Amino acid sequence: RHVKTWRKSKVAIYWEGETGETRVCSYSTLFRNVNRIASVLKKLGVGKGDRVALYLPMIPELPYLMLACARIGAVHTVIFSGFSAQAIADRVNDIQAKIVVTADGAYRRGKIIPLKEITDEAVKLCPSVEKVIVVKRTGAKVPWAKERDVWLSSMLDGAESFVTPEPVESTHPLYILYTSGTTGKPKGIVHSTGGYLVFNHSAYEWVFNTREESVFWCTADVGWVTGHSSIVYAPLSHGAAIVLYEGAPDYPTIDRWWDIIEKYGV
């Protein structure tokens, strides 16, 4: 709805990578990217009710994919990028995901975390997975399963710029997010489309009371529920500008977060 107003030119996402590169995404760009990725998912056979697992770093493609799933009625499960292959497999098997989306790597404290290799180990244990979509982040060489793996960038070349949103019931699952598993087997918590969105839209207004010109930054990881609510769904539903940061809070110096706050006017 924001692209039908003056907010179409407003910044939706300020992204900063650990290595210093930046991206700025307006609401019109966000809308276009979400639709194009939704088109890709549909071409790969993803439809209403299908499960899509997202094992990605904190890059803009993560919220794009979450919103693309919501647009076509698919159910996303974001898996924290610090988890092991077995932890990924447990979650993917529990939801019977058709698609897993990962990246060629992630930066963490100056090192590249081999997300694709970890995903490959996990998918060996997951018979439900039909395709693995890979996002280019680091440029690292990665192992490749020709019949299974696809680059997101290649799929986007022929993607449609508009996908009609799939009507769903208010009780239709929006996403399934797993508990950490520190006290037992991880439990998949189902969040419904209507209830979750209404509550988080309202709670954001009641708790934060941000202004139109505010830049909002929740420093949580999208892999946890706070990140879902306070990075993606709530602030974007209000047309806010958010900050999305990829790396560690104290790398390369302990001032990194303070530098980001000053840079973007948080």
XYZ file of N, CA and C in Angstrom:
798
model
N 0.816 -1.207 0.000
C 0.000 0.000 0.000
C 0.854 1.264 0.000
N 2.098 1.171 0.485
C 2.940 2.365 0.538
C 3.334 2.868 -0.844
N 3.411 1.972 -1.825
C 3.835 2.409 -3.160
C 2.747 3.209 -3.871
N 1.550 3.248 -3.305
C 0.472 4.056 -3.876
C 0.464 5.473 -3.296
N 1.402 5.758 -2.414
C 1.487 7.076 -1.779
C 2.869 7.674 -2.034
N 3.110 8.830 -1.433
C 4.412 9.488 -1.565
C 5.543 8.627 -1.010
N 5.204 7.643 -0.164
C 6.240 6.798 0.429
C 6.947 5.904 -0.592
N 6.433 5.831 -1.811
C 7.086 4.987 -2.812
C 8.550 5.381 -3.013
N 8.866 6.661 -2.780
C 10.242 7.139 -2.938
C 10.996 7.192 -1.611
N 10.304 6.872 -0.534
C 10.931 6.911 0.785
C 11.827 5.694 0.981
N 12.891 5.858 1.757
C 13.775 4.732 2.067
C 13.037 3.729 2.945
N 13.090 2.468 2.531
C 12.551 1.380 3.346
C 13.661 0.716 4.154
N 14.799 0.457 3.500
C 15.896 -0.274 4.138
C 17.228 0.418 3.871
N 17.929 0.750 4.955
C 19.353 1.087 4.875
C 20.118 -0.174 5.260
N 20.872 -0.719 4.334
C 21.638 -1.933 4.656
C 23.120 -1.634 4.671
N 23.802 -2.185 5.667
C 25.258 -2.077 5.732
C 25.855 -3.444 6.009
N 26.798 -3.844 5.160
C 27.497 -5.103 5.348
C 28.644 -4.949 6.323
N 29.096 -6.057 6.856
C 30.195 -5.989 7.812
C 31.448 -5.402 7.180
N 31.641 -5.669 5.886
C 32.834 -5.190 5.192
C 32.718 -3.745 4.729
N 31.588 -3.084 5.011
C 31.467 -1.660 4.751
C 30.609 -1.258 3.575
N 30.271 -2.191 2.679
C 29.423 -1.821 1.551
C 28.006 -1.532 2.031
N 27.304 -0.703 1.263
C 25.961 -0.288 1.659
C 24.991 -0.426 0.493
N 23.715 -0.554 0.839
C 22.634 -0.502 -0.137
C 21.482 0.292 0.471
N 20.817 1.069 -0.358
C 19.634 1.807 0.074
C 18.467 1.372 -0.798
N 17.397 0.940 -0.157
C 16.240 0.394 -0.873
C 15.003 1.225 -0.554
N 14.397 1.814 -1.564
C 13.161 2.572 -1.379
C 11.971 1.617 -1.314
N 10.807 2.146 -0.967
C 9.617 1.295 -0.923
C 9.218 0.800 -2.313
N 9.435 1.595 -3.340
C 9.129 1.120 -4.693
C 10.092 0.017 -5.111
N 11.369 0.147 -4.733
C 12.347 -0.907 -5.028
C 12.036 -2.167 -4.237
N 11.661 -1.995 -2.985
C 11.272 -3.141 -2.160
C 10.108 -3.882 -2.796
N 9.106 -3.150 -3.230
C 7.927 -3.754 -3.857
C 8.313 -4.528 -5.114
N 9.162 -3.934 -5.935
C 9.590 -4.599 -7.165
C 10.391 -5.871 -6.860
N 11.312 -5.793 -5.916
C 12.130 -6.963 -5.593
C 11.307 -8.092 -4.994
N 10.369 -7.747 -4.137
C 9.497 -8.767 -3.538
C 8.677 -9.462 -4.619
N 8.123 -8.703 -5.543
C 7.333 -9.291 -6.626
C 8.178 -10.182 -7.527
N 9.372 -9.740 -7.864
C 10.231 -10.533 -8.747
C 10.632 -11.850 -8.086
N 10.930 -11.802 -6.795
C 11.275 -13.037 -6.088
C 10.048 -13.924 -5.940
N 8.888 -13.337 -5.719
C 7.653 -14.126 -5.688
C 7.446 -14.841 -7.014
N 7.759 -14.162 -8.113
C 7.667 -14.773 -9.442
C 8.608 -15.959 -9.569
N 9.828 -15.811 -9.052
C 10.805 -16.906 -9.081
C 10.285 -18.109 -8.303
N 9.775 -17.867 -7.118
C 9.262 -18.964 -6.292
C 8.122 -19.695 -6.994
N 7.230 -18.947 -7.621
C 6.111 -19.573 -8.332
C 6.606 -20.414 -9.505
N 7.621 -19.935 -10.211
C 8.180 -20.695 -11.330
C 8.812 -22.005 -10.863
N 9.266 -22.017 -9.623
C 9.850 -23.233 -9.055
C 8.800 -24.123 -8.399
N 7.533 -23.768 -8.570
C 6.452 -24.622 -8.088
C 5.976 -24.347 -6.684
N 6.385 -23.228 -6.108
C 5.962 -22.892 -4.751
C 4.593 -22.216 -4.806
N 3.687 -22.686 -3.980
C 2.343 -22.129 -3.940
C 1.837 -21.977 -2.526
N 0.568 -21.672 -2.411
C -0.071 -21.449 -1.116
C 0.114 -22.657 -0.203
N 0.632 -22.407 0.986
C 0.813 -23.454 1.980
C 2.140 -24.176 1.917
N 2.889 -24.028 0.818
C 4.196 -24.675 0.719
C 5.178 -24.026 1.681
N 6.141 -24.830 2.141
C 7.125 -24.345 3.110
C 8.442 -24.003 2.413
N 9.009 -22.859 2.790
C 10.286 -22.400 2.248
C 11.209 -22.081 3.419
N 12.380 -22.726 3.452
C 13.348 -22.492 4.523
C 14.385 -21.472 4.065
N 14.683 -20.501 4.916
C 15.614 -19.423 4.585
C 16.802 -19.467 5.546
N 17.968 -19.825 5.013
C 19.203 -19.904 5.808
C 20.182 -18.894 5.216
N 20.081 -17.656 5.677
C 20.761 -16.541 5.034
C 21.394 -15.602 6.059
N 22.400 -14.842 5.626
C 22.923 -13.778 6.487
C 21.965 -12.597 6.512
N 22.347 -11.573 7.235
C 21.504 -10.375 7.357
C 21.729 -9.467 6.144
N 21.141 -9.848 5.040
C 21.233 -9.097 3.796
C 19.821 -8.770 3.320
N 19.649 -7.775 2.447
C 18.295 -7.384 2.037
C 17.466 -8.503 1.428
N 18.132 -9.474 0.802
C 17.381 -10.575 0.203
C 16.587 -11.371 1.227
N 16.988 -11.317 2.486
C 16.241 -12.054 3.516
C 14.837 -11.474 3.716
N 14.677 -10.180 4.012
C 13.301 -9.659 4.073
C 12.574 -9.718 2.737
N 13.294 -9.563 1.611
C 12.637 -9.711 0.308
C 11.967 -11.077 0.211
N 12.699 -12.105 0.592
C 12.192 -13.477 0.478
C 11.041 -13.729 1.443
N 11.149 -13.215 2.649
C 10.059 -13.375 3.609
C 8.770 -12.768 3.069
N 8.872 -11.558 2.550
C 7.687 -10.874 2.030
C 7.191 -11.503 0.737
N 8.101 -12.060 -0.058
C 7.699 -12.759 -1.284
C 6.896 -14.008 -0.946
N 7.336 -14.741 0.077
C 6.571 -15.912 0.522
C 5.177 -15.490 0.974
N 5.114 -14.430 1.772
C 3.816 -13.953 2.256
C 2.909 -13.559 1.094
N 3.486 -13.000 0.053
C 2.682 -12.527 -1.082
C 1.996 -13.674 -1.807
N 2.633 -14.836 -1.870
C 2.049 -15.963 -2.605
C 1.431 -17.005 -1.678
N 1.365 -16.701 -0.383
C 0.738 -17.623 0.560
C 1.613 -18.772 0.997
N 2.911 -18.713 0.645
C 3.846 -19.734 1.119
C 4.230 -19.420 2.566
N 4.706 -20.416 3.275
C 5.035 -20.275 4.691
C 6.550 -20.315 4.840
N 7.144 -19.242 5.347
C 8.603 -19.228 5.471
C 9.051 -19.634 6.864
N 10.212 -20.253 6.896
C 10.887 -20.568 8.147
C 12.312 -20.046 8.043
N 12.609 -19.012 8.796
C 13.963 -18.463 8.816
C 14.786 -19.252 9.827
N 15.959 -19.688 9.395
C 16.858 -20.463 10.254
C 18.094 -19.616 10.533
N 18.397 -19.403 11.787
C 19.539 -18.584 12.197
C 20.810 -19.059 11.501
N 21.562 -18.100 10.949
C 22.715 -18.451 10.112
C 23.900 -19.004 10.895
N 23.792 -19.053 12.218
C 24.857 -19.652 13.010
C 24.629 -21.119 13.329
N 23.515 -21.692 12.854
C 23.187 -23.077 13.168
C 23.967 -24.069 12.307
N 24.076 -25.287 12.833
C 24.794 -26.369 12.165
C 23.918 -27.048 11.125
N 24.555 -27.925 10.330
C 23.828 -28.674 9.306
C 22.724 -29.527 9.921
N 23.004 -30.160 11.057
C 21.997 -31.005 11.688
C 20.816 -30.182 12.184
N 21.093 -29.006 12.747
C 20.011 -28.133 13.220
C 19.142 -27.667 12.057
N 19.772 -27.379 10.928
C 19.017 -26.993 9.731
C 18.147 -28.153 9.272
N 18.743 -29.338 9.175
C 18.013 -30.519 8.706
C 16.814 -30.822 9.595
N 16.976 -30.680 10.892
C 15.866 -30.941 11.814
C 14.673 -30.041 11.498
N 14.946 -28.794 11.243
C 13.874 -27.832 10.971
C 13.273 -28.032 9.583
N 14.126 -28.249 8.602
C 13.644 -28.460 7.230
C 12.777 -29.709 7.150
N 13.195 -30.771 7.808
C 12.411 -32.009 7.791
C 11.092 -31.857 8.541
N 11.107 -31.094 9.603
C 9.886 -30.930 10.391
C 8.804 -30.192 9.602
N 9.214 -29.208 8.806
C 8.223 -28.459 8.016
C 8.038 -29.040 6.618
N 8.893 -30.014 6.240
C 8.842 -30.605 4.895
C 8.989 -29.521 3.816
N 10.052 -28.742 3.933
C 10.284 -27.638 3.005
C 10.580 -28.143 1.599
N 9.977 -27.483 0.596
C 10.258 -27.783 -0.813
C 11.509 -27.055 -1.296
N 11.725 -25.881 -0.752
C 12.807 -25.009 -1.191
C 13.637 -24.582 0.016
N 14.954 -24.585 -0.162
C 15.853 -23.975 0.817
C 16.596 -22.849 0.108
N 16.658 -21.695 0.744
C 17.396 -20.562 0.184
C 18.581 -20.268 1.089
N 19.764 -20.178 0.487
C 20.974 -19.893 1.246
C 21.824 -18.903 0.466
N 23.057 -18.685 0.904
C 23.975 -17.777 0.222
C 25.311 -18.474 0.029
N 26.143 -17.887 -0.836
C 27.467 -18.471 -1.060
C 28.396 -18.256 0.129
N 27.939 -17.497 1.100
C 28.720 -17.278 2.307
C 28.188 -16.087 3.073
N 28.720 -15.897 4.268
C 28.349 -14.750 5.100
C 29.600 -14.250 5.799
N 29.676 -12.948 5.999
C 30.814 -12.369 6.706
C 30.521 -12.290 8.197
N 31.486 -12.742 8.979
C 31.362 -12.654 10.434
C 32.748 -12.473 11.027
N 32.988 -11.303 11.609
C 34.279 -10.950 12.193
C 35.428 -11.134 11.196
N 35.189 -10.707 9.974
C 36.226 -10.728 8.958
C 36.421 -12.052 8.257
N 35.685 -13.057 8.653
C 35.796 -14.377 8.038
C 34.536 -14.687 7.234
N 34.689 -15.560 6.243
C 33.534 -16.001 5.457
C 33.002 -17.310 6.032
N 31.749 -17.310 6.425
C 31.089 -18.517 6.919
C 30.513 -19.257 5.709
N 30.878 -20.529 5.513
C 30.471 -21.265 4.298
C 29.026 -21.768 4.353
N 28.073 -20.880 4.216
C 26.665 -21.258 4.350
C 26.234 -22.303 3.327
N 26.722 -22.185 2.092
C 26.314 -23.145 1.054
C 26.780 -24.552 1.404
N 28.010 -24.693 1.837
C 28.517 -26.018 2.203
C 27.736 -26.603 3.378
N 27.414 -25.763 4.351
C 26.622 -26.224 5.494
C 25.233 -26.657 5.028
N 24.650 -25.875 4.115
C 23.339 -26.220 3.560
C 23.385 -27.547 2.826
N 24.432 -27.769 2.037
C 24.569 -29.029 1.299
C 24.570 -30.227 2.242
N 25.284 -30.102 3.357
C 25.320 -31.193 4.328
C 23.932 -31.441 4.912
N 23.210 -30.356 5.175
C 21.867 -30.489 5.741
C 20.906 -31.132 4.754
N 20.948 -30.678 3.508
C 19.982 -31.135 2.503
C 20.155 -32.624 2.184
N 21.348 -33.167 2.407
C 21.550 -34.608 2.237
C 20.586 -35.413 3.107
N 20.141 -34.795 4.193
C 19.263 -35.469 5.154
C 17.795 -35.087 4.971
N 17.498 -34.336 3.899
C 16.157 -33.755 3.733
C 15.535 -34.155 2.401
N 14.808 -35.258 2.348
C 14.238 -35.735 1.082
C 13.160 -34.835 0.489
N 12.579 -33.940 1.273
C 11.501 -33.084 0.750
C 12.024 -31.942 -0.119
N 13.309 -31.623 -0.012
C 13.866 -30.455 -0.704
C 14.029 -30.734 -2.194
N 13.408 -29.885 -3.004
C 13.476 -30.021 -4.456
C 14.516 -29.099 -5.081
N 14.634 -27.893 -4.554
C 15.578 -26.924 -5.096
C 16.278 -26.169 -3.964
N 17.530 -25.781 -4.234
C 18.267 -24.891 -3.345
C 18.578 -23.621 -4.128
N 18.046 -22.501 -3.665
C 18.305 -21.204 -4.288
C 19.487 -20.566 -3.564
N 20.454 -20.069 -4.334
C 21.671 -19.509 -3.747
C 21.782 -18.023 -4.087
N 21.964 -17.213 -3.060
C 22.153 -15.768 -3.218
C 23.649 -15.477 -3.231
N 24.089 -14.662 -4.182
C 25.499 -14.269 -4.231
C 25.748 -13.165 -3.212
N 26.637 -13.447 -2.267
C 26.995 -12.454 -1.261
C 28.500 -12.194 -1.236
N 29.302 -13.258 -1.155
C 30.747 -13.088 -0.985
C 31.535 -13.279 -2.272
N 30.947 -13.967 -3.254
C 31.685 -14.300 -4.469
C 32.551 -15.534 -4.321
N 32.430 -16.224 -3.191
C 33.231 -17.428 -2.961
C 32.773 -18.564 -3.880
N 33.711 -19.416 -4.266
C 33.359 -20.601 -5.041
C 32.651 -21.593 -4.127
N 31.589 -22.180 -4.646
C 30.805 -23.098 -3.826
C 30.538 -24.385 -4.595
N 30.381 -25.509 -3.894
C 29.986 -26.755 -4.568
C 28.609 -26.599 -5.181
N 28.353 -27.364 -6.253
C 27.127 -27.142 -7.014
C 26.496 -28.459 -7.440
N 25.215 -28.602 -7.156
C 24.430 -29.747 -7.629
C 23.607 -29.262 -8.813
N 24.005 -29.646 -10.010
C 23.461 -29.064 -11.242
C 21.948 -29.182 -11.350
N 21.388 -30.286 -10.960
C 19.948 -30.501 -11.103
C 19.134 -29.886 -9.967
N 19.823 -29.471 -8.911
C 19.109 -28.986 -7.722
C 19.322 -27.498 -7.453
N 20.533 -27.021 -7.635
C 20.896 -25.664 -7.227
C 20.645 -24.636 -8.327
N 20.180 -23.463 -7.934
C 19.976 -22.353 -8.879
C 20.424 -21.054 -8.218
N 21.038 -20.189 -9.015
C 21.384 -18.852 -8.531
C 20.141 -17.968 -8.564
N 19.911 -17.236 -7.495
C 18.776 -16.316 -7.482
C 18.931 -15.269 -8.581
N 20.138 -14.764 -8.765
C 20.366 -13.720 -9.769
C 20.001 -14.191 -11.166
N 20.288 -15.444 -11.488
C 19.948 -15.980 -12.813
C 18.445 -16.125 -12.974
N 17.778 -16.570 -11.921
C 16.329 -16.737 -11.980
C 15.609 -15.392 -12.104
N 16.195 -14.342 -11.566
C 15.553 -13.029 -11.598
C 15.565 -12.398 -12.985
N 16.445 -12.880 -13.855
C 16.553 -12.298 -15.199
C 15.218 -12.304 -15.943
N 14.457 -13.372 -15.796
C 13.182 -13.460 -16.504
C 11.969 -13.333 -15.606
N 12.172 -12.758 -14.417
C 11.082 -12.698 -13.437
C 10.084 -11.598 -13.766
N 8.830 -11.832 -13.405
C 7.779 -10.834 -13.601
C 7.902 -9.733 -12.546
N 7.520 -8.523 -12.924
C 7.637 -7.379 -12.018
C 6.414 -7.204 -11.120
N 5.368 -7.984 -11.387
C 4.181 -7.928 -10.531
C 3.561 -9.310 -10.439
N 3.292 -9.722 -9.220
C 2.618 -10.991 -8.946
C 1.384 -10.683 -8.105
N 0.240 -11.125 -8.561
C -0.999 -10.890 -7.818
C -0.930 -11.583 -6.461
N -1.174 -10.862 -5.367
C -1.106 -11.495 -4.049
C -2.149 -12.595 -3.889
N -1.761 -13.640 -3.205
C -2.639 -14.787 -2.975
C -3.563 -14.502 -1.790
N -4.881 -14.546 -1.988
C -5.791 -14.360 -0.848
C -5.663 -15.536 0.125
N -5.574 -15.236 1.401
C -5.495 -16.286 2.414
C -6.427 -15.943 3.569
N -6.783 -16.959 4.329
C -7.599 -16.754 5.517
C -6.749 -16.065 6.588
N -7.403 -15.400 7.531
C -6.655 -14.724 8.597
C -5.862 -15.718 9.433
N -6.337 -16.967 9.483
C -5.659 -17.998 10.276
C -4.593 -18.756 9.484
N -4.424 -18.409 8.210
C -3.414 -19.077 7.382
C -2.026 -18.804 7.961
N -1.166 -19.818 8.055
C 0.176 -19.588 8.608
C 0.965 -18.577 7.776
N 1.535 -17.598 8.445
C 2.444 -16.661 7.797
C 3.859 -17.220 7.824
N 4.262 -17.692 8.996
C 5.586 -18.318 9.111
C 5.608 -19.270 10.293
N 6.603 -20.143 10.259
C 6.880 -21.055 11.368
C 8.295 -20.755 11.835
N 8.450 -20.461 13.105
C 9.772 -20.153 13.646
C 10.046 -21.069 14.827
N 11.253 -21.596 14.867
C 11.592 -22.604 15.870
C 12.264 -22.002 17.093
N 11.959 -22.583 18.242
C 12.661 -22.224 19.466
C 14.104 -22.696 19.347
N 14.958 -22.197 20.226
C 16.396 -22.473 20.110
C 16.751 -23.926 20.375
N 15.928 -24.625 21.146
C 16.228 -26.024 21.439
C 17.158 -26.222 22.615
N 17.393 -25.177 23.396
C 18.312 -25.294 24.530
C 17.748 -26.152 25.654
N 16.429 -26.300 25.712
C 15.813 -27.092 26.783
C 15.117 -28.340 26.247
N 15.446 -28.732 25.036
C 14.821 -29.900 24.428
C 14.737 -29.745 22.928
N 13.940 -30.584 22.298
C 13.786 -30.509 20.849
C 13.185 -29.161 20.458
N 13.745 -28.492 19.428
C 13.176 -27.211 18.979
C 11.709 -27.361 18.594
N 10.921 -26.393 18.981
C 9.479 -26.436 18.711
C 9.128 -25.394 17.657
N 8.391 -25.808 16.641
C 7.983 -24.896 15.587
C 6.733 -24.130 15.987
N 6.868 -22.832 16.161
C 5.747 -21.984 16.564
C 5.116 -21.394 15.305
N 3.830 -21.652 15.115
C 3.115 -21.169 13.933
C 2.506 -19.799 14.232
N 2.805 -18.822 13.372
C 2.244 -17.477 13.506
C 1.268 -17.249 12.364
N 0.031 -16.931 12.707
C -1.006 -16.762 11.688
C -0.911 -15.383 11.032
N -1.397 -15.300 9.814
C -1.267 -14.076 9.024
C -1.992 -12.893 9.669
N -3.273 -13.055 9.964
C -4.054 -11.939 10.483
C -3.649 -11.507 11.872
N -3.656 -12.429 12.802
C -3.370 -12.098 14.190
C -1.982 -11.523 14.388
N -0.995 -12.146 13.746
C 0.389 -11.691 13.917
C 0.576 -10.276 13.390
N 0.068 -10.021 12.184
C 0.283 -8.715 11.569
C -0.466 -7.608 12.302
N -1.700 -7.880 12.711
C -2.473 -6.862 13.434
C -1.802 -6.523 14.758
N -1.396 -7.548 15.493
C -0.766 -7.304 16.792
C 0.537 -6.530 16.643
N 1.396 -6.962 15.716
C 2.702 -6.313 15.603
C 2.609 -4.902 15.037
N 1.693 -4.680 14.122
C 1.478 -3.313 13.623
C 1.053 -2.399 14.773
N 0.141 -2.892 15.600
C -0.363 -2.088 16.718
C 0.697 -1.907 17.801
N 1.383 -2.984 18.156
C 2.373 -2.921 19.231
C 3.515 -1.972 18.886
N 3.912 -1.968 17.623
C 4.980 -1.062 17.184
C 4.585 0.391 17.442
N 3.348 0.716 17.130
C 2.868 2.089 17.339
C 2.770 2.419 18.820
N 2.239 1.484 19.602
C 2.051 1.739 21.029
C 3.382 1.853 21.779
N 4.323 0.987 21.421
C 5.577 0.906 22.178
C 6.597 1.948 21.719
N 6.784 2.078 20.414
C 7.873 2.921 19.911
C 7.428 4.333 19.531
N 6.179 4.476 19.110
C 5.638 5.804 18.802
C 6.590 6.613 17.915
N 7.083 5.999 16.852
C 8.036 6.670 15.972
C 7.343 7.715 15.102
N 8.131 8.665 14.620
C 7.628 9.700 13.726
C 7.903 9.305 12.275
N 7.278 10.000 11.354
C 7.431 9.689 9.935
C 8.889 9.743 9.502
N 9.643 10.668 10.064
C 11.039 10.837 9.646
C 12.005 9.951 10.429
N 11.495 9.157 11.367
C 12.361 8.322 12.200
C 13.039 7.225 11.387
N 14.282 6.940 11.754
C 14.997 5.771 11.233
C 15.076 4.769 12.373
N 14.536 3.582 12.153
C 14.373 2.588 13.217
C 15.373 1.453 13.028
N 16.041 1.083 14.115
C 17.001 -0.025 14.047
C 16.786 -0.970 15.213
N 16.358 -2.159 14.911
C 16.338 -3.260 15.875
C 17.580 -4.093 15.604
N 18.449 -4.230 16.596
C 19.743 -4.883 16.388
C 19.686 -6.405 16.499
N 18.498 -6.952 16.649
C 18.351 -8.411 16.718
C 18.662 -9.046 15.366
N 18.765 -10.351 15.345
C 18.920 -11.109 14.101
C 17.537 -11.518 13.600
N 17.343 -11.466 12.296
C 16.048 -11.861 11.727
C 15.753 -13.335 12.002
N 16.775 -14.111 12.346
C 16.580 -15.519 12.660
C 15.768 -15.770 13.920
N 15.491 -14.723 14.683
C 14.695 -14.856 15.899
C 13.440 -14.003 15.784
N 12.478 -14.254 16.635
C 11.160 -13.630 16.470
C 11.208 -12.109 16.607
N 12.099 -11.600 17.444
C 12.214 -10.146 17.559
C 12.610 -9.528 16.227
N 13.486 -10.212 15.502
C 13.884 -9.731 14.190
C 12.748 -9.761 13.192
N 11.956 -10.833 13.218
C 10.778 -10.891 12.345
C 9.862 -9.690 12.591
N 9.582 -9.450 13.867
C 8.594 -8.431 14.220
C 9.135 -7.018 14.082
N 10.326 -6.769 14.631
C 10.810 -5.396 14.769
C 11.829 -4.979 13.716
N 12.194 -5.884 12.810
C 13.006 -5.500 11.660
C 12.156 -5.512 10.399
N 11.339 -6.542 10.243
C 10.633 -6.719 8.974
C 9.172 -6.263 9.056
N 8.335 -7.035 9.707
C 6.893 -6.849 9.546
C 6.330 -5.567 10.163
N 6.652 -5.272 11.410
C 6.027 -4.110 12.057
C 6.485 -2.777 11.467
N 7.788 -2.491 11.428
C 8.179 -1.169 10.908
C 7.839 -0.965 9.442
N 7.982 -2.009 8.623
C 7.658 -1.849 7.204
C 6.158 -1.674 6.995
N 5.341 -2.272 7.858
C 3.890 -2.068 7.735
C 3.510 -0.619 8.014
N 4.361 0.080 8.779
C 4.121 1.491 9.091
C 4.780 2.433 8.087
N 5.511 1.892 7.137
C 6.207 2.759 6.190
C 7.441 3.405 6.776
N 8.041 2.761 7.776
C 9.230 3.307 8.427
C 10.483 2.986 7.616
N 11.546 3.724 7.894
C 12.867 3.406 7.348
C 13.613 2.594 8.399
N 14.140 1.446 8.009
C 14.843 0.586 8.956
C 16.313 0.465 8.575
N 17.117 0.086 9.559
C 18.520 -0.256 9.336
C 18.662 -1.763 9.462
N 19.373 -2.361 8.517
C 19.673 -3.791 8.546
C 21.186 -3.921 8.475
N 21.781 -4.509 9.508
C 23.244 -4.622 9.586
C 23.656 -6.080 9.620
N 24.681 -6.403 8.853
C 25.071 -7.797 8.662
C 25.964 -8.365 9.761
N 26.888 -7.580 10.305
C 27.995 -8.152 11.061
C 27.879 -8.119 12.567
N 29.039 -8.338 13.193
C 29.138 -8.356 14.648
C 29.083 -6.932 15.196
N 28.589 -6.765 16.425
C 28.439 -5.415 16.984
C 29.758 -4.714 17.289
N 30.835 -5.474 17.441
C 32.115 -4.889 17.847
C 33.231 -5.157 16.841
N 32.850 -5.301 15.558
C 33.866 -5.558 14.536
C 33.769 -4.520 13.432
N 34.862 -3.926 12.978
C 36.246 -4.159 13.409
C 36.630 -3.433 14.695
N 35.749 -2.539 15.196
C 36.017 -1.858 16.460
C 34.759 -1.888 17.320
N 34.930 -1.562 18.589
C 33.790 -1.585 19.506
C 32.817 -0.441 19.235
N 33.208 0.482 18.364
C 32.339 1.622 18.052
C 31.425 1.362 16.865
N 31.393 0.146 16.316
C 30.673 -0.084 15.057
C 29.197 0.308 15.154
N 28.522 -0.121 16.190
C 27.103 0.206 16.315
C 26.887 1.713 16.458
N 27.742 2.364 17.253
C 27.592 3.813 17.433
C 27.831 4.544 16.113
N 28.771 4.051 15.327
C 29.024 4.647 14.012
C 27.796 4.530 13.107
N 27.142 3.369 13.150
C 25.941 3.150 12.328
C 24.807 4.068 12.781
N 24.631 4.189 14.091
C 23.587 5.067 14.629
C 23.786 6.503 14.156
N 25.036 6.969 14.205
C 25.329 8.338 13.776
C 25.175 8.491 12.267
N 25.642 7.500 11.518
C 25.631 7.572 10.054
C 24.220 7.674 9.491
N 23.293 6.878 10.037
C 21.938 6.824 9.485
C 20.925 7.649 10.272
N 21.372 8.288 11.332
C 20.461 9.128 12.111
C 19.401 8.339 12.838
N 19.793 7.207 13.394
C 18.844 6.337 14.103
C 18.300 7.059 15.337
